[in-house]
Amino acid sequence: MPGPEGGKGGAARREPLAGNTGGDMDPANLSTKRQWIAELARRKRATVLYSLHHVIDLEWMREAYRLTRKDGATGIDGVTAADYEAKLEANLEDLLERIKSGRYQAPPVRRTYIPKADGTQRPLGIPTFEDKVAQRAIVMVLEAIYEQDFRSCSYGFRPGRSAHDALRELYGVITRQGQYWVLDVDIRKYFDSIPHQHLRAILDQRVTDGVIRRMIDKWLKAGVLEHGLLRLASEGTPQGGVISPMLSNLPAPRAGRMVRGRGETASGGTLYLAAIC
């Protein structure tokens, strides 16, 4: 398997960010900050970004709170969105300080189950509300970067995209391009089986910011609380967390390239994959 782009022997180039803000970015403007990260990621596709956390300020945390669902189930502490909102500014300031200083402790997720169509149960991990806000703050940074890397034919768990969009794309490929081979692939227990070591290796190719990576590691190590017992694991990212879909998508570009490299039918036609391509 080839090494990361941008360097021989698996060594990608690194780009310092903190000193490049200057007049190019208004620190008080969320949209500008996100566009700045996205533009840098587009221009530096083969570069490891290692100084990103300076964009996370109180306004960033307010936006993370705004984007966090307020009607979801509570985590292990039982704190609701309304409870958290009662002292919102103080809570967000304290959360921001703990994220930046490294004092933040990611709580275990609460295990619950929902029924599946085949009669089995799907395990979910419910974070605390504050943990959801913290996860959203980190996802906002990661999305600005990885949305520049993901393939245009990838639709799962991406902002502004849906399963309906994927079906329209598939319909167009079949009707307009005359493709008739489709594989519908479902990776069994994908969220529960992603190796943490593999995730870290993928992140090493693009994001090595200490604050962001420390937070991700804390979530990977937080564990699952079920019936009063804490279970730790070296693989998986609990389905139900805000950051889990983002992390689950990280292997997609590499997997897509691998599938397309083998995507030929016995008759020489192109093979399209419904889930990734």
mmCIF file of C-alpha atoms in Angstrom:
data_model
loop_
_atom_site.group_PDB
_atom_site.id
_atom_site.type_symbol
_atom_site.label_atom_id
_atom_site.label_comp_id
_atom_site.label_asym_id
_atom_site.label_seq_id
_atom_site.Cartn_x
_atom_site.Cartn_y
_atom_site.Cartn_z
ATOM 1 C CA MET A 1 0.000 0.000 0.000
ATOM 2 C CA PRO A 2 1.497 3.373 -0.964
ATOM 3 C CA GLY A 3 2.514 5.876 1.674
ATOM 4 C CA PRO A 4 0.725 9.218 2.207
ATOM 5 C CA GLU A 5 0.917 11.783 -0.515
ATOM 6 C CA GLY A 6 3.421 14.568 -0.285
ATOM 7 C CA GLY A 7 6.520 12.679 0.795
ATOM 8 C CA LYS A 8 8.611 9.620 0.139
ATOM 9 C CA GLY A 9 8.609 6.686 2.487
ATOM 10 C CA GLY A 10 5.310 7.652 4.097
ATOM 11 C CA ALA A 11 6.370 11.124 5.262
ATOM 12 C CA ALA A 12 3.793 13.784 4.415
ATOM 13 C CA ARG A 13 4.674 17.472 4.544
ATOM 14 C CA ARG A 14 3.471 19.567 7.454
ATOM 15 C CA GLU A 15 1.904 22.993 7.289
ATOM 16 C CA PRO A 16 1.915 25.408 10.269
ATOM 17 C CA LEU A 17 -1.405 27.164 10.621
ATOM 18 C CA ALA A 18 -1.271 29.366 13.674
ATOM 19 C CA GLY A 19 1.035 31.927 12.120
ATOM 20 C CA ASN A 20 -0.968 32.206 8.919
ATOM 21 C CA THR A 21 -4.164 33.715 10.289
ATOM 22 C CA GLY A 22 -3.221 37.391 10.121
ATOM 23 C CA GLY A 23 -5.507 39.422 7.922
ATOM 24 C CA ASP A 24 -6.714 36.323 6.082
ATOM 25 C CA MET A 25 -9.070 35.350 8.888
ATOM 26 C CA ASP A 26 -11.364 37.320 11.133
ATOM 27 C CA PRO A 27 -11.246 35.426 14.462
ATOM 28 C CA ALA A 28 -14.757 36.635 15.295
ATOM 29 C CA ASN A 29 -16.284 35.219 12.131
ATOM 30 C CA LEU A 30 -17.262 31.549 12.232
ATOM 31 C CA SER A 31 -17.951 31.309 8.535
ATOM 32 C CA THR A 32 -14.591 32.835 7.686
ATOM 33 C CA LYS A 33 -12.757 30.442 9.983
ATOM 34 C CA ARG A 34 -14.450 27.386 8.514
ATOM 35 C CA GLN A 35 -13.883 28.596 4.962
ATOM 36 C CA TRP A 36 -10.257 29.307 5.795
ATOM 37 C CA ILE A 37 -9.692 25.764 7.083
ATOM 38 C CA ALA A 38 -11.472 24.320 4.032
ATOM 39 C CA GLU A 39 -9.463 26.424 1.592
ATOM 40 C CA LEU A 40 -6.198 25.503 3.278
ATOM 41 C CA ALA A 41 -7.163 21.825 3.181
ATOM 42 C CA ARG A 42 -7.936 22.117 -0.547
ATOM 43 C CA ARG A 43 -4.644 23.811 -1.320
ATOM 44 C CA LYS A 44 -2.597 21.523 0.936
ATOM 45 C CA ARG A 45 -4.060 18.114 0.165
ATOM 46 C CA ALA A 46 -0.759 16.340 0.808
ATOM 47 C CA THR A 47 -0.048 18.243 4.017
ATOM 48 C CA VAL A 48 -0.421 17.225 7.640
ATOM 49 C CA LEU A 49 -2.226 20.024 9.504
ATOM 50 C CA TYR A 50 -0.895 20.259 13.034
ATOM 51 C CA SER A 51 -2.055 23.604 14.456
ATOM 52 C CA LEU A 52 -5.816 23.929 14.198
ATOM 53 C CA HIS A 53 -7.232 24.293 17.693
ATOM 54 C CA HIS A 54 -6.777 28.082 17.799
ATOM 55 C CA VAL A 55 -10.010 28.412 15.784
ATOM 56 C CA ILE A 56 -11.966 26.885 18.677
ATOM 57 C CA ASP A 57 -13.053 29.815 20.806
ATOM 58 C CA LEU A 58 -16.197 30.726 22.741
ATOM 59 C CA GLU A 59 -18.099 31.675 19.595
ATOM 60 C CA TRP A 60 -17.121 28.325 18.080
ATOM 61 C CA MET A 61 -18.474 26.589 21.189
ATOM 62 C CA ARG A 62 -21.732 28.545 20.961
ATOM 63 C CA GLU A 63 -22.160 27.317 17.397
ATOM 64 C CA ALA A 64 -21.365 23.757 18.482
ATOM 65 C CA TYR A 65 -24.088 24.067 21.113
ATOM 66 C CA ARG A 66 -26.536 25.472 18.553
ATOM 67 C CA LEU A 67 -25.928 22.541 16.215
ATOM 68 C CA THR A 68 -26.328 19.929 18.960
ATOM 69 C CA ARG A 69 -29.718 18.223 19.117
ATOM 70 C CA LYS A 70 -31.635 19.275 22.188
ATOM 71 C CA ASP A 71 -34.231 16.470 22.180
ATOM 72 C CA GLY A 72 -31.925 13.461 22.371
ATOM 73 C CA ALA A 73 -31.680 10.918 25.165
ATOM 74 C CA THR A 74 -29.506 11.815 28.153
ATOM 75 C CA GLY A 75 -26.147 10.260 28.945
ATOM 76 C CA ILE A 76 -24.915 8.702 32.158
ATOM 77 C CA ASP A 77 -25.235 11.980 34.126
ATOM 78 C CA GLY A 78 -28.918 12.514 33.256
ATOM 79 C CA VAL A 79 -28.287 16.189 32.332
ATOM 80 C CA THR A 80 -30.725 17.485 29.704
ATOM 81 C CA ALA A 81 -30.200 20.273 27.193
ATOM 82 C CA ALA A 82 -32.453 22.495 29.317
ATOM 83 C CA ASP A 83 -30.333 21.800 32.389
ATOM 84 C CA TYR A 84 -27.178 22.722 30.501
ATOM 85 C CA GLU A 85 -28.735 25.863 29.041
ATOM 86 C CA ALA A 86 -29.565 27.200 32.505
ATOM 87 C CA LYS A 87 -25.917 28.325 32.848
ATOM 88 C CA LEU A 88 -24.982 28.151 29.187
ATOM 89 C CA GLU A 89 -22.236 30.785 28.969
ATOM 90 C CA ALA A 90 -20.484 29.587 32.124
ATOM 91 C CA ASN A 91 -20.773 25.975 31.001
ATOM 92 C CA LEU A 92 -19.373 26.696 27.538
ATOM 93 C CA GLU A 93 -16.502 28.794 28.919
ATOM 94 C CA ASP A 94 -15.601 26.021 31.344
ATOM 95 C CA LEU A 95 -15.882 23.364 28.625
ATOM 96 C CA LEU A 96 -13.660 25.377 26.288
ATOM 97 C CA GLU A 97 -11.013 25.792 28.979
ATOM 98 C CA ARG A 98 -11.000 22.053 29.761
ATOM 99 C CA ILE A 99 -10.714 21.162 26.067
ATOM 100 C CA LYS A 100 -7.794 23.527 25.502
ATOM 101 C CA SER A 101 -5.953 22.680 28.751
ATOM 102 C CA GLY A 102 -6.378 18.926 28.435
ATOM 103 C CA ARG A 103 -8.421 18.663 31.649
ATOM 104 C CA TYR A 104 -11.528 17.464 29.803
ATOM 105 C CA GLN A 105 -12.500 13.940 30.825
ATOM 106 C CA ALA A 106 -14.672 12.144 28.296
ATOM 107 C CA PRO A 107 -17.391 10.232 30.169
ATOM 108 C CA PRO A 108 -18.391 6.709 29.131
ATOM 109 C CA VAL A 109 -21.396 6.472 26.834
ATOM 110 C CA ARG A 110 -24.632 4.926 28.077
ATOM 111 C CA ARG A 111 -25.481 1.701 26.273
ATOM 112 C CA THR A 112 -28.986 1.303 24.910
ATOM 113 C CA TYR A 113 -30.489 -0.802 22.147
ATOM 114 C CA ILE A 114 -32.965 -0.220 19.325
ATOM 115 C CA PRO A 115 -34.673 -2.949 17.290
ATOM 116 C CA LYS A 116 -33.550 -3.683 13.709
ATOM 117 C CA ALA A 117 -35.716 -4.844 10.830
ATOM 118 C CA ASP A 118 -34.221 -8.356 10.945
ATOM 119 C CA GLY A 119 -35.288 -8.837 14.551
ATOM 120 C CA THR A 120 -31.877 -8.219 16.111
ATOM 121 C CA GLN A 121 -30.933 -5.183 18.161
ATOM 122 C CA ARG A 122 -28.602 -2.358 17.246
ATOM 123 C CA PRO A 123 -26.409 -1.123 20.128
ATOM 124 C CA LEU A 124 -26.187 2.631 20.602
ATOM 125 C CA GLY A 125 -23.876 4.634 22.822
ATOM 126 C CA ILE A 126 -25.454 7.795 24.225
ATOM 127 C CA PRO A 127 -22.974 10.513 25.285
ATOM 128 C CA THR A 128 -23.765 13.147 27.881
ATOM 129 C CA PHE A 129 -25.112 16.416 26.511
ATOM 130 C CA GLU A 130 -21.905 18.299 27.270
ATOM 131 C CA ASP A 131 -19.907 15.574 25.547
ATOM 132 C CA LYS A 132 -22.118 15.970 22.472
ATOM 133 C CA VAL A 133 -21.295 19.693 22.385
ATOM 134 C CA ALA A 134 -17.568 18.960 22.727
ATOM 135 C CA GLN A 135 -17.761 16.363 19.966
ATOM 136 C CA ARG A 136 -19.607 18.788 17.705
ATOM 137 C CA ALA A 137 -16.876 21.409 18.218
ATOM 138 C CA ILE A 138 -14.216 18.945 17.027
ATOM 139 C CA VAL A 139 -16.398 17.639 14.175
ATOM 140 C CA MET A 140 -16.746 21.210 12.877
ATOM 141 C CA VAL A 141 -12.969 21.340 12.425
ATOM 142 C CA LEU A 142 -12.682 17.844 10.943
ATOM 143 C CA GLU A 143 -15.540 18.410 8.482
ATOM 144 C CA ALA A 144 -13.901 21.529 7.100
ATOM 145 C CA ILE A 145 -10.810 19.433 6.331
ATOM 146 C CA TYR A 146 -12.138 16.055 5.241
ATOM 147 C CA GLU A 147 -14.978 17.387 3.104
ATOM 148 C CA GLN A 148 -12.193 18.465 0.754
ATOM 149 C CA ASP A 149 -10.819 14.910 0.643
ATOM 150 C CA PHE A 150 -13.968 12.784 0.386
ATOM 151 C CA ARG A 151 -15.058 11.616 -3.039
ATOM 152 C CA SER A 152 -18.002 13.356 -4.692
ATOM 153 C CA CYS A 153 -19.823 10.014 -4.984
ATOM 154 C CA SER A 154 -19.712 9.470 -1.205
ATOM 155 C CA TYR A 155 -22.969 10.344 0.579
ATOM 156 C CA GLY A 156 -23.037 8.664 3.986
ATOM 157 C CA PHE A 157 -22.995 10.895 7.076
ATOM 158 C CA ARG A 158 -21.933 14.015 5.174
ATOM 159 C CA PRO A 159 -23.355 17.539 5.588
ATOM 160 C CA GLY A 160 -25.849 18.517 2.898
ATOM 161 C CA ARG A 161 -26.041 14.959 1.526
ATOM 162 C CA SER A 162 -28.572 12.188 2.038
ATOM 163 C CA ALA A 163 -29.510 8.671 0.985
ATOM 164 C CA HIS A 164 -31.946 10.219 -1.502
ATOM 165 C CA ASP A 165 -29.042 12.019 -3.184
ATOM 166 C CA ALA A 166 -27.162 8.716 -3.418
ATOM 167 C CA LEU A 167 -30.172 7.021 -5.012
ATOM 168 C CA ARG A 168 -30.463 9.818 -7.586
ATOM 169 C CA GLU A 169 -26.770 9.410 -8.438
ATOM 170 C CA LEU A 170 -27.186 5.650 -8.753
ATOM 171 C CA TYR A 171 -30.277 6.071 -10.923
ATOM 172 C CA GLY A 172 -28.346 8.388 -13.235
ATOM 173 C CA VAL A 173 -25.435 5.962 -13.549
ATOM 174 C CA ILE A 174 -27.806 3.123 -14.455
ATOM 175 C CA THR A 175 -30.122 4.998 -16.825
ATOM 176 C CA ARG A 176 -27.789 7.481 -18.523
ATOM 177 C CA GLN A 177 -24.467 5.654 -18.513
ATOM 178 C CA GLY A 178 -25.799 2.167 -19.131
ATOM 179 C CA GLN A 179 -24.211 0.549 -16.080
ATOM 180 C CA TYR A 180 -25.995 -2.542 -14.808
ATOM 181 C CA TRP A 181 -23.726 -3.990 -12.132
ATOM 182 C CA VAL A 182 -24.389 -2.750 -8.593
ATOM 183 C CA LEU A 183 -23.064 -4.173 -5.332
ATOM 184 C CA ASP A 184 -24.979 -3.367 -2.167
ATOM 185 C CA VAL A 185 -22.452 -3.856 0.643
ATOM 186 C CA ASP A 186 -23.174 -3.722 4.361
ATOM 187 C CA ILE A 187 -20.126 -4.056 6.614
ATOM 188 C CA ARG A 188 -21.233 -6.072 9.627
ATOM 189 C CA LYS A 189 -21.042 -4.153 12.918
ATOM 190 C CA TYR A 190 -18.869 -1.512 11.284
ATOM 191 C CA PHE A 191 -19.125 1.067 14.077
ATOM 192 C CA ASP A 192 -18.215 -1.563 16.660
ATOM 193 C CA SER A 193 -15.246 -3.001 14.781
ATOM 194 C CA ILE A 194 -13.146 -0.074 13.492
ATOM 195 C CA PRO A 195 -9.636 -0.647 14.918
ATOM 196 C CA HIS A 196 -8.473 2.372 16.906
ATOM 197 C CA GLN A 197 -4.917 1.900 15.660
ATOM 198 C CA HIS A 198 -6.161 2.072 12.073
ATOM 199 C CA LEU A 199 -8.136 5.259 12.782
ATOM 200 C CA ARG A 200 -5.111 6.910 14.356
ATOM 201 C CA ALA A 201 -2.945 5.962 11.388
ATOM 202 C CA ILE A 202 -5.440 7.564 8.999
ATOM 203 C CA LEU A 203 -5.629 10.717 11.117
ATOM 204 C CA ASP A 204 -1.820 10.870 11.130
ATOM 205 C CA GLN A 205 -1.953 11.482 7.389
ATOM 206 C CA ARG A 206 -3.956 14.697 7.777
ATOM 207 C CA VAL A 207 -4.522 15.979 11.318
ATOM 208 C CA THR A 208 -1.982 15.903 14.148
ATOM 209 C CA ASP A 209 -3.125 18.947 16.144
ATOM 210 C CA GLY A 210 -2.488 18.027 19.779
ATOM 211 C CA VAL A 211 -5.763 19.316 21.229
ATOM 212 C CA ILE A 212 -7.926 17.689 18.567
ATOM 213 C CA ARG A 213 -6.102 14.365 18.622
ATOM 214 C CA ARG A 214 -6.150 14.290 22.421
ATOM 215 C CA MET A 215 -9.910 14.766 22.424
ATOM 216 C CA ILE A 216 -10.436 12.016 19.848
ATOM 217 C CA ASP A 217 -8.257 9.639 21.863
ATOM 218 C CA LYS A 218 -10.292 10.378 24.980
ATOM 219 C CA TRP A 219 -13.505 9.458 23.179
ATOM 220 C CA LEU A 220 -12.005 6.271 21.801
ATOM 221 C CA LYS A 221 -10.887 5.288 25.309
ATOM 222 C CA ALA A 222 -14.004 6.441 27.200
ATOM 223 C CA GLY A 223 -15.743 3.072 27.093
ATOM 224 C CA VAL A 224 -19.355 1.983 27.369
ATOM 225 C CA LEU A 225 -21.390 1.786 30.569
ATOM 226 C CA GLU A 226 -24.002 -0.977 30.585
ATOM 227 C CA HIS A 227 -25.830 -2.328 33.646
ATOM 228 C CA GLY A 228 -23.330 -0.571 35.876
ATOM 229 C CA LEU A 229 -20.322 -2.210 34.218
ATOM 230 C CA LEU A 230 -17.732 -0.221 32.274
ATOM 231 C CA ARG A 231 -16.446 -1.910 29.122
ATOM 232 C CA LEU A 232 -13.304 -0.606 27.427
ATOM 233 C CA ALA A 233 -12.274 -1.595 23.909
ATOM 234 C CA SER A 234 -9.422 -1.214 21.427
ATOM 235 C CA GLU A 235 -11.782 -1.046 18.487
ATOM 236 C CA GLY A 236 -15.066 0.587 17.580
ATOM 237 C CA THR A 237 -16.618 4.009 17.962
ATOM 238 C CA PRO A 238 -20.075 3.768 19.578
ATOM 239 C CA GLN A 239 -22.940 4.405 17.184
ATOM 240 C CA GLY A 240 -24.948 7.292 18.588
ATOM 241 C CA GLY A 241 -22.085 9.684 19.255
ATOM 242 C CA VAL A 242 -21.774 12.963 17.355
ATOM 243 C CA ILE A 243 -18.210 12.244 16.228
ATOM 244 C CA SER A 244 -18.729 8.552 15.381
ATOM 245 C CA PRO A 245 -20.060 9.109 11.823
ATOM 246 C CA MET A 246 -17.119 11.406 11.076
ATOM 247 C CA LEU A 247 -14.604 8.836 12.305
ATOM 248 C CA SER A 248 -16.361 6.015 10.473
ATOM 249 C CA ASN A 249 -16.022 7.919 7.197
ATOM 250 C CA LEU A 250 -12.255 8.385 7.438
ATOM 251 C CA PRO A 251 -11.380 5.024 5.814
ATOM 252 C CA ALA A 252 -13.833 5.711 2.950
ATOM 253 C CA PRO A 253 -11.505 7.460 0.446
ATOM 254 C CA ARG A 254 -8.912 4.685 0.720
ATOM 255 C CA ALA A 255 -11.567 1.962 0.558
ATOM 256 C CA GLY A 256 -13.144 3.691 -2.432
ATOM 257 C CA ARG A 257 -9.860 3.722 -4.332
ATOM 258 C CA MET A 258 -9.352 0.044 -3.531
ATOM 259 C CA VAL A 259 -12.846 -0.897 -4.726
ATOM 260 C CA ARG A 260 -12.534 1.065 -7.947
ATOM 261 C CA GLY A 261 -9.186 -0.568 -8.622
ATOM 262 C CA ARG A 262 -10.900 -3.947 -8.608
ATOM 263 C CA GLY A 263 -14.191 -2.787 -10.027
ATOM 264 C CA GLU A 264 -14.485 -4.750 -13.241
ATOM 265 C CA THR A 265 -16.993 -7.420 -14.125
ATOM 266 C CA ALA A 266 -16.209 -10.624 -15.958
ATOM 267 C CA SER A 267 -17.483 -8.987 -19.153
ATOM 268 C CA GLY A 268 -15.153 -5.992 -18.728
ATOM 269 C CA GLY A 269 -17.802 -3.531 -17.541
ATOM 270 C CA THR A 270 -17.415 -1.066 -14.677
ATOM 271 C CA LEU A 271 -18.564 -2.204 -11.255
ATOM 272 C CA TYR A 272 -20.281 0.426 -9.076
ATOM 273 C CA LEU A 273 -20.606 0.107 -5.330
ATOM 274 C CA ALA A 274 -23.761 1.475 -3.759
ATOM 275 C CA ALA A 275 -22.210 2.347 -0.393
ATOM 276 C CA ILE A 276 -18.813 3.720 -1.431
ATOM 277 C CA CYS A 277 -17.106 4.228 -4.754
#
